[in-house]
């Protein structure tokens, strides 16, 4: 495969040839972290160079990532944002301070790691995730918002060790992969909770919240339930009830 990537269009053609989850479903996914862990290690584990916040959920995770990224950018932090899927251009998935990764940087990644891509087969989502980690390290990001692609426990993004995990919502999504019940799905999303790292939850059903709390207790992770603060938006300002 050496010399395969000469132009950005070579990258586009390569990516377009890879089965995507939106088109092929489970056949286009890889429900294990082994390839991600190996590829990241051979890259030098770039995801360990920056602080991150990991966001999962059936709905609202992309919006939450966008809002948090805006907050950190306004506060003066160099902020990375990784979301999916993209709407128009692949580059939309990876941003630093709201600017998409340039074509030439995407090309550089593929040229630098083309032999490794042959050695360690990755899915479309795994490739984009590795690209994001590499670029965030290269740009010396201070904080990165990382959106889970699917589920949580075995999602490609779950190789990170975030300072905070967020689970926005739990509903019956991708039941053919995550499970038939809210409890099973919540368990998969709870897989992003890390040892002694806090987790913020959105408005969850009793079943889902119970699973999240049980997982957090096992990992000595503090649970912060946003429902307690009764948030609401008024004149584009988020208002919170004062904590008791």
mmCIF file of C-alpha atoms in Angstrom:
data_model
loop_
_atom_site.group_PDB
_atom_site.id
_atom_site.type_symbol
_atom_site.label_atom_id
_atom_site.label_comp_id
_atom_site.label_asym_id
_atom_site.label_seq_id
_atom_site.Cartn_x
_atom_site.Cartn_y
_atom_site.Cartn_z
ATOM 1 C CA UNK A 1 0.000 0.000 0.000
ATOM 2 C CA UNK A 2 3.066 2.247 0.182
ATOM 3 C CA UNK A 3 2.619 5.447 -1.832
ATOM 4 C CA UNK A 4 -1.147 5.051 -2.084
ATOM 5 C CA UNK A 5 -1.910 8.536 -0.757
ATOM 6 C CA UNK A 6 -0.608 11.284 -3.017
ATOM 7 C CA UNK A 7 -3.526 13.709 -2.867
ATOM 8 C CA UNK A 8 -6.447 14.377 -0.563
ATOM 9 C CA UNK A 9 -8.727 12.807 -3.163
ATOM 10 C CA UNK A 10 -6.788 9.565 -2.727
ATOM 11 C CA UNK A 11 -7.813 9.675 0.929
ATOM 12 C CA UNK A 12 -11.429 10.355 0.024
ATOM 13 C CA UNK A 13 -11.514 7.407 -2.380
ATOM 14 C CA UNK A 14 -9.909 5.143 0.229
ATOM 15 C CA UNK A 15 -12.465 6.130 2.866
ATOM 16 C CA UNK A 16 -15.388 5.792 0.480
ATOM 17 C CA UNK A 17 -14.365 2.195 -0.182
ATOM 18 C CA UNK A 18 -14.642 1.283 3.507
ATOM 19 C CA UNK A 19 -18.090 0.008 4.622
ATOM 20 C CA UNK A 20 -19.859 2.533 6.855
ATOM 21 C CA UNK A 21 -22.110 1.716 9.785
ATOM 22 C CA UNK A 22 -24.873 3.951 8.395
ATOM 23 C CA UNK A 23 -24.972 1.772 5.290
ATOM 24 C CA UNK A 24 -23.934 -1.703 6.432
ATOM 25 C CA UNK A 25 -24.888 -1.697 10.109
ATOM 26 C CA UNK A 26 -23.052 -4.122 12.401
ATOM 27 C CA UNK A 27 -21.087 -5.568 9.472
ATOM 28 C CA UNK A 28 -19.173 -2.286 9.228
ATOM 29 C CA UNK A 29 -18.344 -2.132 12.946
ATOM 30 C CA UNK A 30 -15.686 -3.768 15.095
ATOM 31 C CA UNK A 31 -16.923 -4.410 18.611
ATOM 32 C CA UNK A 32 -13.586 -4.672 20.351
ATOM 33 C CA UNK A 33 -10.897 -2.226 21.426
ATOM 34 C CA UNK A 34 -7.975 -4.444 20.410
ATOM 35 C CA UNK A 35 -7.289 -2.817 17.023
ATOM 36 C CA UNK A 36 -7.699 0.695 18.440
ATOM 37 C CA UNK A 37 -5.382 0.010 21.347
ATOM 38 C CA UNK A 38 -2.736 -1.494 19.061
ATOM 39 C CA UNK A 39 -2.942 1.281 16.471
ATOM 40 C CA UNK A 40 -2.839 4.008 19.126
ATOM 41 C CA UNK A 41 0.140 2.384 20.813
ATOM 42 C CA UNK A 42 2.051 2.227 17.523
ATOM 43 C CA UNK A 43 1.199 5.898 16.941
ATOM 44 C CA UNK A 44 2.644 6.757 20.340
ATOM 45 C CA UNK A 45 -0.688 6.954 22.217
ATOM 46 C CA UNK A 46 -1.537 10.547 21.213
ATOM 47 C CA UNK A 47 -4.798 10.432 23.199
ATOM 48 C CA UNK A 48 -2.759 10.460 26.400
ATOM 49 C CA UNK A 49 -1.348 13.908 25.615
ATOM 50 C CA UNK A 50 -4.530 15.898 26.283
ATOM 51 C CA UNK A 51 -7.357 16.071 28.786
ATOM 52 C CA UNK A 52 -10.691 14.875 27.508
ATOM 53 C CA UNK A 53 -14.391 14.760 28.278
ATOM 54 C CA UNK A 54 -16.188 11.686 26.973
ATOM 55 C CA UNK A 55 -19.840 12.055 25.974
ATOM 56 C CA UNK A 56 -22.250 9.164 25.317
ATOM 57 C CA UNK A 57 -26.014 9.008 24.971
ATOM 58 C CA UNK A 58 -28.869 7.944 22.740
ATOM 59 C CA UNK A 59 -29.641 11.589 21.954
ATOM 60 C CA UNK A 60 -28.016 14.929 22.677
ATOM 61 C CA UNK A 61 -24.388 13.858 22.818
ATOM 62 C CA UNK A 62 -23.328 15.810 19.736
ATOM 63 C CA UNK A 63 -25.061 18.965 20.922
ATOM 64 C CA UNK A 64 -23.509 18.571 24.367
ATOM 65 C CA UNK A 65 -20.041 18.261 22.827
ATOM 66 C CA UNK A 66 -20.603 21.362 20.691
ATOM 67 C CA UNK A 67 -21.821 23.412 23.660
ATOM 68 C CA UNK A 68 -18.960 22.349 25.922
ATOM 69 C CA UNK A 69 -16.406 23.008 23.184
ATOM 70 C CA UNK A 70 -17.782 26.523 22.779
ATOM 71 C CA UNK A 71 -17.537 27.121 26.534
ATOM 72 C CA UNK A 72 -13.896 26.021 26.689
ATOM 73 C CA UNK A 73 -12.979 27.982 23.559
ATOM 74 C CA UNK A 74 -14.504 31.150 25.021
ATOM 75 C CA UNK A 75 -12.577 30.504 28.237
ATOM 76 C CA UNK A 76 -9.318 30.572 26.259
ATOM 77 C CA UNK A 77 -8.477 26.871 26.071
ATOM 78 C CA UNK A 78 -7.213 25.282 22.878
ATOM 79 C CA UNK A 79 -10.121 22.932 22.391
ATOM 80 C CA UNK A 80 -10.478 19.809 20.280
ATOM 81 C CA UNK A 81 -13.867 18.541 19.157
ATOM 82 C CA UNK A 82 -14.529 15.096 17.707
ATOM 83 C CA UNK A 83 -18.054 14.314 16.529
ATOM 84 C CA UNK A 84 -19.790 12.086 14.001
ATOM 85 C CA UNK A 85 -21.212 11.640 11.507
ATOM 86 C CA UNK A 86 -20.279 14.522 9.228
ATOM 87 C CA UNK A 87 -22.871 16.314 7.116
ATOM 88 C CA UNK A 88 -20.889 17.370 4.039
ATOM 89 C CA UNK A 89 -17.151 16.834 4.492
ATOM 90 C CA UNK A 90 -15.202 14.200 6.380
ATOM 91 C CA UNK A 91 -13.102 17.019 7.883
ATOM 92 C CA UNK A 92 -16.106 18.197 9.925
ATOM 93 C CA UNK A 93 -15.507 15.357 12.366
ATOM 94 C CA UNK A 94 -12.243 16.818 13.689
ATOM 95 C CA UNK A 95 -12.015 20.448 14.798
ATOM 96 C CA UNK A 96 -9.702 22.593 16.865
ATOM 97 C CA UNK A 97 -11.149 25.850 18.153
ATOM 98 C CA UNK A 98 -14.078 25.408 15.755
ATOM 99 C CA UNK A 99 -11.845 25.065 12.679
ATOM 100 C CA UNK A 100 -12.015 21.831 10.678
ATOM 101 C CA UNK A 101 -8.868 19.824 10.147
ATOM 102 C CA UNK A 102 -7.387 20.979 6.804
ATOM 103 C CA UNK A 103 -7.146 18.638 3.816
ATOM 104 C CA UNK A 104 -3.354 18.661 3.915
ATOM 105 C CA UNK A 105 -3.321 17.487 7.543
ATOM 106 C CA UNK A 106 -5.685 14.621 6.739
ATOM 107 C CA UNK A 107 -3.420 13.657 3.846
ATOM 108 C CA UNK A 108 -0.352 13.853 6.081
ATOM 109 C CA UNK A 109 -1.925 11.458 8.576
ATOM 110 C CA UNK A 110 -2.684 8.887 5.886
ATOM 111 C CA UNK A 111 0.760 9.198 4.328
ATOM 112 C CA UNK A 112 2.466 8.909 7.701
ATOM 113 C CA UNK A 113 0.511 5.845 8.800
ATOM 114 C CA UNK A 114 -0.360 4.096 5.527
ATOM 115 C CA UNK A 115 1.813 1.069 6.341
ATOM 116 C CA UNK A 116 0.269 0.870 9.796
ATOM 117 C CA UNK A 117 -3.212 0.976 8.253
ATOM 118 C CA UNK A 118 -2.254 -2.101 6.273
ATOM 119 C CA UNK A 119 -0.866 -3.849 9.354
ATOM 120 C CA UNK A 120 -3.786 -3.052 11.668
ATOM 121 C CA UNK A 121 -7.151 -3.096 9.861
ATOM 122 C CA UNK A 122 -9.460 -0.358 11.113
ATOM 123 C CA UNK A 123 -13.083 0.511 10.444
ATOM 124 C CA UNK A 124 -14.106 3.883 9.019
ATOM 125 C CA UNK A 125 -14.947 5.180 12.490
ATOM 126 C CA UNK A 126 -11.754 3.824 14.042
ATOM 127 C CA UNK A 127 -9.669 5.601 11.394
ATOM 128 C CA UNK A 128 -11.410 8.908 11.970
ATOM 129 C CA UNK A 129 -10.963 8.481 15.728
ATOM 130 C CA UNK A 130 -7.219 7.834 15.395
ATOM 131 C CA UNK A 131 -6.931 10.823 13.067
ATOM 132 C CA UNK A 132 -8.621 13.011 15.678
ATOM 133 C CA UNK A 133 -6.292 11.848 18.468
ATOM 134 C CA UNK A 134 -3.229 12.415 16.271
ATOM 135 C CA UNK A 135 -4.343 15.891 15.249
ATOM 136 C CA UNK A 136 -5.301 16.982 18.756
ATOM 137 C CA UNK A 137 -1.853 16.017 19.996
ATOM 138 C CA UNK A 138 -0.192 17.758 17.059
ATOM 139 C CA UNK A 139 -2.117 20.967 17.787
ATOM 140 C CA UNK A 140 -1.295 20.759 21.517
ATOM 141 C CA UNK A 141 -4.947 20.779 22.555
ATOM 142 C CA UNK A 142 -5.578 21.378 26.235
ATOM 143 C CA UNK A 143 -9.069 19.876 26.435
ATOM 144 C CA UNK A 144 -10.934 17.708 23.915
ATOM 145 C CA UNK A 145 -14.610 16.841 23.668
ATOM 146 C CA UNK A 146 -14.959 13.285 22.393
ATOM 147 C CA UNK A 147 -18.339 12.019 21.223
ATOM 148 C CA UNK A 148 -19.035 8.294 21.436
ATOM 149 C CA UNK A 149 -19.976 6.768 18.104
ATOM 150 C CA UNK A 150 -22.125 3.858 19.295
ATOM 151 C CA UNK A 151 -22.882 2.593 22.775
ATOM 152 C CA UNK A 152 -19.818 3.240 24.889
ATOM 153 C CA UNK A 153 -18.140 0.189 26.394
ATOM 154 C CA UNK A 154 -16.683 -1.130 23.126
ATOM 155 C CA UNK A 155 -16.784 2.106 21.141
ATOM 156 C CA UNK A 156 -13.504 3.068 19.455
ATOM 157 C CA UNK A 157 -13.322 6.255 21.522
ATOM 158 C CA UNK A 158 -13.278 4.325 24.790
ATOM 159 C CA UNK A 159 -9.503 4.018 24.822
ATOM 160 C CA UNK A 160 -9.300 7.493 26.365
ATOM 161 C CA UNK A 161 -9.050 8.201 30.101
ATOM 162 C CA UNK A 162 -11.296 11.263 30.442
ATOM 163 C CA UNK A 163 -11.389 13.682 33.345
ATOM 164 C CA UNK A 164 -15.178 13.543 33.094
ATOM 165 C CA UNK A 165 -17.754 11.261 31.474
ATOM 166 C CA UNK A 166 -21.194 12.414 30.373
ATOM 167 C CA UNK A 167 -24.235 10.250 29.607
ATOM 168 C CA UNK A 168 -26.917 12.483 28.134
ATOM 169 C CA UNK A 169 -29.782 10.035 27.652
ATOM 170 C CA UNK A 170 -30.649 6.368 27.317
ATOM 171 C CA UNK A 171 -33.345 5.076 24.989
ATOM 172 C CA UNK A 172 -33.836 2.022 22.808
ATOM 173 C CA UNK A 173 -31.283 2.700 20.078
ATOM 174 C CA UNK A 174 -29.353 0.123 18.036
ATOM 175 C CA UNK A 175 -31.048 -2.693 19.929
ATOM 176 C CA UNK A 176 -29.576 -5.281 17.559
ATOM 177 C CA UNK A 177 -26.155 -4.392 18.985
ATOM 178 C CA UNK A 178 -26.618 -2.816 22.417
ATOM 179 C CA UNK A 179 -29.436 -4.987 23.749
ATOM 180 C CA UNK A 180 -33.220 -5.132 23.819
ATOM 181 C CA UNK A 181 -33.827 -3.441 27.160
ATOM 182 C CA UNK A 182 -33.078 -0.055 28.678
ATOM 183 C CA UNK A 183 -31.022 -1.819 31.335
ATOM 184 C CA UNK A 184 -28.809 -3.526 28.752
ATOM 185 C CA UNK A 185 -28.363 -0.351 26.723
ATOM 186 C CA UNK A 186 -27.594 1.707 29.836
ATOM 187 C CA UNK A 187 -24.977 -0.864 30.814
ATOM 188 C CA UNK A 188 -23.213 -0.403 27.462
ATOM 189 C CA UNK A 189 -23.223 3.384 27.806
ATOM 190 C CA UNK A 190 -22.056 3.127 31.417
ATOM 191 C CA UNK A 191 -18.930 1.475 30.030
ATOM 192 C CA UNK A 192 -17.379 4.921 29.549
ATOM 193 C CA UNK A 193 -17.352 5.572 33.308
ATOM 194 C CA UNK A 194 -13.780 5.463 34.574
ATOM 195 C CA UNK A 195 -12.301 4.673 37.960
ATOM 196 C CA UNK A 196 -12.599 7.633 40.364
ATOM 197 C CA UNK A 197 -13.651 10.001 37.568
ATOM 198 C CA UNK A 198 -16.987 11.820 37.879
ATOM 199 C CA UNK A 199 -19.908 11.188 35.545
ATOM 200 C CA UNK A 200 -22.629 13.693 34.650
ATOM 201 C CA UNK A 201 -26.034 12.343 33.665
ATOM 202 C CA UNK A 202 -28.887 13.901 31.752
ATOM 203 C CA UNK A 203 -32.552 13.198 32.427
ATOM 204 C CA UNK A 204 -32.568 9.399 32.653
ATOM 205 C CA UNK A 205 -35.337 6.940 33.390
ATOM 206 C CA UNK A 206 -35.270 5.131 36.727
ATOM 207 C CA UNK A 207 -34.015 1.931 35.092
ATOM 208 C CA UNK A 208 -31.165 3.656 33.282
ATOM 209 C CA UNK A 209 -30.147 5.831 36.220
ATOM 210 C CA UNK A 210 -29.990 2.784 38.489
ATOM 211 C CA UNK A 211 -27.521 1.088 36.129
ATOM 212 C CA UNK A 212 -25.380 4.222 35.870
ATOM 213 C CA UNK A 213 -25.278 4.681 39.651
ATOM 214 C CA UNK A 214 -24.454 1.009 40.272
ATOM 215 C CA UNK A 215 -21.583 1.177 37.768
ATOM 216 C CA UNK A 216 -20.325 4.442 39.249
ATOM 217 C CA UNK A 217 -20.364 3.039 42.781
ATOM 218 C CA UNK A 218 -18.244 0.068 41.671
ATOM 219 C CA UNK A 219 -15.726 2.486 40.172
ATOM 220 C CA UNK A 220 -15.820 5.016 43.004
ATOM 221 C CA UNK A 221 -17.024 7.638 40.521
ATOM 222 C CA UNK A 222 -19.141 10.569 41.693
ATOM 223 C CA UNK A 223 -22.497 10.910 39.909
ATOM 224 C CA UNK A 224 -23.762 14.419 39.135
ATOM 225 C CA UNK A 225 -27.368 14.335 37.955
ATOM 226 C CA UNK A 226 -28.248 17.479 35.978
ATOM 227 C CA UNK A 227 -31.936 16.973 36.791
ATOM 228 C CA UNK A 228 -31.088 18.082 40.317
ATOM 229 C CA UNK A 229 -30.236 21.558 38.991
ATOM 230 C CA UNK A 230 -33.454 21.872 36.955
ATOM 231 C CA UNK A 231 -31.711 23.519 33.986
ATOM 232 C CA UNK A 232 -33.672 25.675 31.551
ATOM 233 C CA UNK A 233 -32.823 28.051 28.716
ATOM 234 C CA UNK A 234 -34.038 31.629 28.889
ATOM 235 C CA UNK A 235 -32.994 34.246 26.318
ATOM 236 C CA UNK A 236 -30.189 31.909 25.140
ATOM 237 C CA UNK A 237 -28.840 31.680 28.710
ATOM 238 C CA UNK A 238 -28.763 28.395 30.636
ATOM 239 C CA UNK A 239 -30.201 28.868 34.111
ATOM 240 C CA UNK A 240 -29.624 26.419 36.964
ATOM 241 C CA UNK A 241 -31.368 26.094 40.278
ATOM 242 C CA UNK A 242 -29.031 26.774 43.167
ATOM 243 C CA UNK A 243 -27.768 23.501 44.611
ATOM 244 C CA UNK A 244 -29.073 22.589 48.100
#
